[in-house]
Backbone as a chain_set.jsonl record, in Angstrom:
{"seq": "XXXXXXXXXXXXXXXXXXXXXXXXXXXXXXXXXXXXXXXXXXXXXXXXXXXXXXXXXXXXXXXXXXXXXXXXXXXXXXXXXXXXXXXXXXXXXXXXXXXXXXXXXXXXXXXXXXXXXXXXX", "coords": {"N": [[51.43, 141.879, 13.737], [51.542, 139.746, 14.741], [52.46, 139.939, 17.434], [50.598, 141.426, 18.494], [49.648, 138.964, 18.84], [50.942, 137.452, 20.382], [50.818, 138.871, 22.702], [48.365, 138.435, 23.762], [47.95, 136.083, 23.804], [50.278, 135.971, 26.13], [49.098, 137.281, 28.036], [46.51, 136.39, 28.314], [47.649, 132.953, 29.618], [48.735, 134.55, 32.133], [45.964, 135.781, 33.401], [44.897, 133.425, 33.974], [46.783, 132.228, 35.878], [46.426, 133.43, 37.331], [44.094, 132.511, 39.266], [44.16, 130.304, 40.287], [44.51, 128.697, 43.868], [46.059, 130.034, 46.684], [48.662, 128.026, 48.453], [48.613, 128.325, 51.18], [45.763, 129.312, 51.596], [44.745, 126.725, 49.966], [45.3, 124.838, 52.445], [44.403, 126.111, 54.607], [41.167, 125.585, 53.714], [41.487, 122.807, 53.656], [42.461, 122.451, 57.101], [39.297, 123.803, 57.125], [37.643, 121.881, 56.286], [38.043, 119.503, 57.559], [37.086, 120.543, 59.838], [34.515, 120.164, 59.436], [33.786, 118.106, 59.133], [34.499, 116.872, 61.893], [32.616, 118.365, 62.649], [30.499, 117.354, 62.095], [30.067, 114.571, 62.848], [30.244, 115.019, 66.131], [28.477, 113.964, 67.845], [29.252, 111.331, 68.331], [31.654, 111.433, 69.703], [29.794, 112.667, 71.912], [28.772, 110.055, 72.917], [30.839, 109.199, 74.257], [31.45, 110.507, 75.681], [29.372, 111.291, 77.73], [29.045, 108.321, 78.631], [31.227, 107.866, 80.342], [30.565, 110.246, 82.402], [28.735, 108.695, 83.301], [29.921, 106.913, 84.189], [31.631, 108.347, 86.359], [29.779, 110.534, 87.609], [29.981, 113.888, 88.345], [32.811, 114.6, 86.977], [35.224, 115.824, 85.883], [36.818, 116.863, 83.515], [39.04, 116.829, 81.113], [40.772, 116.281, 77.359], [43.043, 115.486, 75.272], [42.43, 114.851, 71.977], [44.79, 113.1, 69.633], [46.309, 113.032, 66.384], [47.179, 111.868, 63.202], [45.9, 113.512, 59.741], [46.648, 111.412, 57.017], [47.287, 111.586, 53.065], [44.96, 110.859, 52.212], [43.145, 111.01, 53.871], [42.07, 109.683, 55.935], [42.591, 108.501, 59.454], [45.704, 108.034, 61.71], [47.284, 106.223, 64.21], [45.929, 108.03, 66.393], [45.532, 108.855, 69.654], [45.271, 109.616, 73.107], [46.41, 112.435, 74.645], [47.363, 114.462, 77.468], [45.408, 113.903, 79.67], [43.655, 114.854, 81.804], [42.423, 113.101, 83.479], [41.591, 109.838, 84.76], [40.17, 107.28, 83.287], [40.234, 104.556, 81.923], [38.417, 103.318, 79.75], [36.754, 105.639, 78.457], [38.858, 106.193, 76.752], [39.734, 104.621, 74.926], [36.999, 104.619, 73.902], [36.152, 106.768, 72.51], [39.212, 106.748, 70.96], [38.533, 104.515, 69.353], [35.941, 105.878, 68.008], [37.09, 108.167, 66.091], [38.834, 106.869, 64.872], [37.587, 105.62, 62.291], [36.804, 107.78, 61.459], [36.117, 109.227, 58.319], [38.335, 111.437, 56.676], [38.02, 114.509, 54.278], [40.205, 114.524, 51.6], [43.525, 115.596, 51.718], [44.071, 118.995, 50.629], [46.495, 119.833, 50.378], [47.858, 117.315, 49.416], [49.384, 116.035, 51.518], [50.58, 114.014, 54.777], [49.073, 115.268, 57.481], [48.365, 117.232, 61.205], [46.809, 116.983, 63.567], [44.714, 117.858, 66.068], [42.55, 117.636, 68.843], [40.497, 118.933, 71.531], [38.848, 117.949, 74.589], [36.221, 118.86, 76.309], [35.408, 117.279, 79.238], [32.58, 117.432, 81.5]], "CA": [[50.044, 141.593, 14.485], [51.961, 138.682, 15.456], [53.367, 140.967, 18.308], [49.593, 141.61, 19.359], [48.586, 137.831, 19.47], [51.342, 136.687, 21.665], [50.466, 139.491, 24.127], [47.434, 138.038, 24.009], [48.789, 134.842, 24.761], [50.47, 135.706, 27.687], [47.835, 137.759, 29.623], [46.14, 134.803, 28.805], [48.086, 132.423, 30.61], [48.665, 135.253, 33.411], [45.35, 135.513, 34.493], [44.315, 131.782, 34.214], [47.261, 131.845, 36.532], [45.686, 134.574, 39.135], [42.792, 131.921, 39.77], [44.825, 129.112, 40.798], [45.074, 129.213, 45.432], [47.706, 129.646, 47.139], [48.945, 127.467, 49.538], [47.693, 128.692, 53.016], [44.272, 128.626, 50.897], [44.611, 125.572, 49.828], [45.341, 124.384, 53.823], [42.724, 126.574, 55.175], [40.285, 124.89, 52.984], [41.21, 121.611, 54.312], [40.824, 122.558, 57.756], [38.004, 123.764, 57.624], [36.939, 120.675, 55.63], [38.019, 118.802, 58.809], [36.259, 121.395, 60.818], [33.278, 120.274, 59.269], [33.64, 116.765, 59.154], [34.155, 116.548, 63.721], [31.425, 118.58, 63.651], [28.942, 116.075, 61.847], [30.273, 113.283, 63.823], [30.021, 115.257, 67.459], [27.819, 113.134, 69.02], [30.441, 109.882, 68.388], [32.561, 111.259, 70.983], [29.095, 112.966, 73.412], [27.847, 109.365, 73.73], [31.608, 108.911, 75.51], [31.895, 111.621, 77.1], [27.885, 110.938, 78.59], [29.212, 107.084, 79.198], [32.219, 108.591, 81.496], [29.805, 110.522, 83.338], [28.131, 107.774, 83.789], [30.743, 105.868, 84.992], [31.853, 109.187, 87.535], [28.56, 111.519, 88.521], [30.621, 115.309, 88.386], [33.144, 114.787, 86.644], [35.058, 118.238, 85.018], [38.445, 116.593, 83.013], [39.872, 117.762, 80.082], [41.974, 115.549, 77.266], [44.024, 116.221, 73.757], [43.042, 114.081, 71.335], [46.005, 113.449, 68.448], [46.101, 112.243, 65.712], [47.578, 111.956, 62.478], [45.396, 112.701, 59.115], [46.83, 111.355, 56.096], [46.948, 112.452, 52.02], [43.581, 110.196, 51.716], [41.586, 111.974, 54.704], [42.475, 108.415, 56.402], [43.438, 108.433, 60.293], [46.546, 106.479, 61.243], [48.345, 106.866, 65.367], [45.342, 108.489, 66.983], [45.995, 109.212, 70.69], [44.84, 110.401, 73.557], [47.608, 113.552, 75.55], [47.042, 115.49, 78.515], [44.212, 113.609, 80.072], [43.787, 115.395, 83.199], [41.632, 112.241, 84.742], [42.007, 108.361, 84.525], [38.855, 106.479, 82.385], [40.372, 103.392, 79.475], [37.29, 103.092, 79.029], [36.524, 106.591, 78.037], [40.022, 106.691, 75.675], [39.676, 103.498, 73.988], [35.725, 105.279, 73.431], [36.99, 107.928, 71.846], [39.875, 106.501, 69.774], [37.504, 103.873, 68.276], [35.548, 106.698, 67.457], [38.525, 108.881, 65.594], [39.75, 105.542, 64.003], [36.593, 104.843, 61.74], [36.502, 108.62, 60.349], [36.895, 109.803, 56.955], [38.302, 112.627, 56.341], [38.55, 114.807, 52.933], [41.704, 114.164, 51.39], [44.023, 116.911, 51.908], [44.1, 119.602, 49.511], [48.232, 119.611, 49.753], [48.076, 115.402, 49.201], [50.277, 115.265, 52.238], [49.943, 113.6, 56.312], [48.451, 116.491, 58.492], [48.546, 116.346, 62.397], [45.367, 117.093, 64.063], [44.874, 117.843, 67.51], [41.142, 117.629, 69.156], [40.248, 119.048, 73.148], [37.542, 117.35, 74.221], [35.787, 118.44, 77.978], [33.816, 116.273, 80.123], [31.503, 117.661, 82.333]], "C": [[50.308, 140.215, 14.892], [52.494, 139.133, 17.14], [51.953, 141.084, 19.312], [48.993, 140.171, 19.757], [49.283, 136.711, 20.328], [51.15, 137.597, 22.667], [49.339, 139.189, 25.201], [47.36, 136.56, 24.743], [49.108, 134.842, 26.399], [49.354, 136.765, 28.608], [46.999, 136.48, 29.685], [46.416, 133.835, 30.276], [48.214, 133.041, 31.691], [48.045, 134.747, 34.124], [44.705, 134.164, 34.681], [44.853, 131.75, 35.533], [46.812, 132.017, 38.108], [44.83, 133.775, 40.209], [44.088, 130.569, 40.434], [45.366, 129.709, 42.47], [46.057, 128.743, 45.849], [47.677, 128.415, 47.956], [48.458, 127.034, 50.879], [46.176, 128.341, 52.269], [43.42, 127.552, 50.584], [44.47, 124.118, 51.871], [44.517, 124.968, 55.199], [41.51, 126.035, 54.945], [40.388, 123.619, 53.324], [41.512, 120.952, 55.778], [39.664, 123.132, 57.835], [36.778, 122.885, 56.908], [37.241, 119.572, 57.021], [37.416, 119.355, 59.783], [34.91, 120.764, 61.158], [32.984, 118.375, 59.502], [33.699, 116.582, 60.864], [32.751, 117.359, 64.082], [30.147, 118.103, 63.243], [28.949, 114.956, 62.604], [31.098, 114.005, 65.19], [29.255, 114.392, 68.25], [28.449, 111.771, 68.623], [30.88, 110.174, 69.521], [31.434, 112.583, 72.207], [28.937, 111.738, 73.219], [29.613, 109.244, 74.694], [31.844, 109.63, 76.487], [30.685, 111.271, 77.597], [28.566, 109.34, 79.71], [30.197, 107.67, 80.403], [31.648, 108.7, 82.753], [29.034, 110.121, 83.877], [28.425, 107.08, 84.991], [31.824, 107.186, 86.357], [31.472, 110.777, 86.991], [29.677, 112.67, 88.468], [32.295, 115.628, 87.971], [33.853, 115.843, 85.451], [36.612, 117.918, 84.5], [38.078, 117.944, 81.355], [40.945, 116.573, 79.095], [42.101, 116.039, 76.168], [43.293, 115.301, 72.941], [43.696, 114.581, 70.256], [45.76, 112.782, 67.901], [46.807, 112.405, 64.149], [47.002, 111.592, 60.819], [46.162, 112.199, 57.214], [46.158, 112.149, 55.012], [45.474, 112.401, 51.607], [42.501, 110.355, 52.517], [41.775, 110.617, 55.666], [42.999, 108.565, 58.336], [44.111, 107.129, 60.548], [47.168, 106.89, 62.703], [47.105, 107.622, 65.874], [45.804, 107.361, 68.755], [45.518, 110.116, 72.027], [46.53, 110.771, 74.479], [46.521, 114.445, 76.228], [45.474, 115.321, 78.727], [44.177, 113.871, 81.697], [42.95, 113.834, 84.694], [42.052, 111.004, 84.304], [40.711, 107.906, 84.028], [39.752, 106.214, 81.216], [39.163, 103.994, 79.067], [36.852, 104.25, 77.802], [37.487, 106.995, 75.773], [40.175, 105.808, 74.639], [37.882, 103.817, 72.919], [36.211, 105.414, 72.225], [37.919, 107.081, 70.921], [39.514, 105.397, 68.991], [36.527, 104.485, 67.791], [35.754, 107.051, 66.212], [38.665, 107.94, 64.172], [38.799, 105.596, 62.585], [35.924, 105.86, 60.913], [37.356, 108.94, 59.184], [37.032, 111.212, 56.964], [38.634, 113.445, 54.743], [39.764, 115.023, 52.649], [42.379, 115.439, 51.498], [44.317, 117.651, 50.77], [45.778, 120.005, 49.443], [49.098, 118.176, 49.628], [49.7, 115.493, 50.674], [49.846, 114.914, 53.871], [49.696, 115.599, 56.655], [48.605, 115.917, 59.862], [47.714, 117.051, 62.992], [45.632, 117.266, 65.312], [42.951, 118.259, 67.882], [41.009, 118.336, 70.59], [38.867, 118.388, 73.485], [37.742, 117.74, 76.094], [35.219, 117.781, 77.916], [33.636, 116.795, 81.264], [30.09, 117.544, 81.925]], "O": [[49.398, 139.529, 15.357], [52.913, 138.23, 17.864], [52.003, 140.918, 20.53], [48.151, 140.014, 20.641], [48.829, 135.669, 20.803], [51.336, 137.086, 23.771], [49.186, 139.371, 26.409], [46.894, 136.143, 25.803], [48.653, 134.244, 27.375], [49.064, 136.705, 29.803], [46.804, 135.739, 30.649], [45.869, 133.838, 31.38], [47.862, 132.336, 32.636], [48.315, 133.927, 35.001], [43.976, 133.967, 35.653], [44.109, 131.423, 36.458], [46.787, 131.436, 39.193], [44.727, 134.011, 41.413], [44.633, 130.821, 41.509], [46.166, 130.63, 42.637], [46.733, 127.726, 45.689], [46.609, 127.819, 48.098], [48.097, 125.99, 51.422], [45.594, 127.264, 52.396], [42.216, 127.332, 50.717], [43.831, 123.107, 52.163], [44.183, 124.488, 56.283], [40.719, 125.963, 55.885], [39.292, 123.059, 53.348], [41.242, 119.789, 56.078], [38.974, 122.85, 58.814], [35.558, 123.047, 56.914], [36.3, 118.829, 57.3], [37.152, 118.623, 60.737], [34.302, 120.688, 62.225], [32.036, 117.756, 59.985], [32.675, 116.0, 61.222], [32.029, 117.265, 65.074], [29.048, 118.301, 63.762], [27.917, 114.408, 62.991], [32.28, 113.738, 65.409], [29.575, 114.194, 69.422], [27.54, 110.949, 68.737], [30.661, 109.411, 70.462], [31.987, 113.245, 73.085], [28.202, 112.411, 73.941], [29.48, 109.208, 75.917], [32.253, 109.522, 77.643], [31.075, 110.432, 78.408], [28.579, 109.24, 80.936], [29.633, 107.888, 81.475], [31.802, 108.012, 83.762], [28.458, 110.68, 84.81], [27.874, 106.771, 86.047], [32.642, 106.681, 87.125], [32.095, 111.677, 86.427], [30.72, 112.035, 88.625], [32.943, 116.566, 88.435], [33.313, 116.429, 84.512], [37.549, 118.574, 84.956], [37.485, 118.935, 80.929], [41.817, 115.972, 79.722], [41.406, 117.007, 75.859], [43.744, 114.275, 73.449], [43.601, 115.718, 69.794], [45.095, 111.814, 68.27], [46.973, 113.618, 64.016], [47.153, 110.489, 60.295], [45.946, 113.008, 56.311], [45.213, 112.925, 55.152], [44.832, 113.256, 50.996], [41.33, 110.069, 52.267], [41.176, 111.048, 56.651], [44.203, 108.819, 58.337], [43.843, 105.975, 60.213], [47.684, 108.005, 62.628], [47.618, 108.676, 65.497], [46.115, 106.197, 69.007], [45.423, 111.334, 71.879], [47.414, 109.988, 74.827], [45.441, 114.921, 75.877], [44.565, 116.039, 78.31], [44.629, 113.137, 82.576], [42.946, 113.687, 85.916], [42.917, 111.002, 83.428], [39.892, 108.468, 84.756], [40.042, 106.85, 80.203], [38.955, 104.911, 78.272], [36.659, 103.978, 76.617], [37.206, 107.456, 74.667], [40.68, 106.128, 73.563], [37.623, 103.441, 71.775], [36.552, 104.679, 71.298], [37.301, 106.636, 69.954], [40.122, 105.235, 67.933], [35.929, 103.794, 66.966], [35.08, 106.636, 65.269], [38.619, 108.201, 62.969], [39.536, 105.615, 61.599], [35.042, 105.645, 60.082], [38.574, 108.962, 59.002], [36.144, 112.034, 57.188], [39.519, 112.933, 54.058], [40.461, 115.705, 53.401], [41.669, 116.433, 51.342], [44.834, 117.036, 49.837], [46.217, 120.48, 48.395], [50.303, 117.93, 49.689], [50.807, 114.978, 50.513], [48.836, 115.478, 54.29], [50.079, 116.656, 56.154], [48.857, 114.73, 60.068], [48.073, 118.221, 62.862], [46.711, 116.886, 65.767], [42.285, 119.046, 67.209], [42.169, 118.138, 70.95], [37.931, 118.343, 72.686], [38.602, 117.366, 76.891], [34.501, 117.42, 76.983], [34.509, 116.663, 82.121], [29.193, 117.768, 82.738]]}, "num_chains": 1, "name": "protein.A"}
């Protein structure tokens, strides 16, 4: 009787472990949550792009916004890189918008480097 009880207990422990998401699944969930937050806040970026187009009609450019997303979902050290046009007001606008965004906490309790390509047309 003891053997059967012990076997049942081991089976229960093993089956409960199989429901734990893998590291890749947790990272994928964090990426999806970050993308959802960006989608929900895209109007903030659009206003910066529209203002840049008013200042420079016909502008056709690209810039990459990069930042560190800490384990609590706060944005740290945002900056623009690989920008193929010059517009300091656009840079300031984009950086001010991302600084106030709050993302879901990281599933890995770690920091993540995030980048977002912005097209200005």
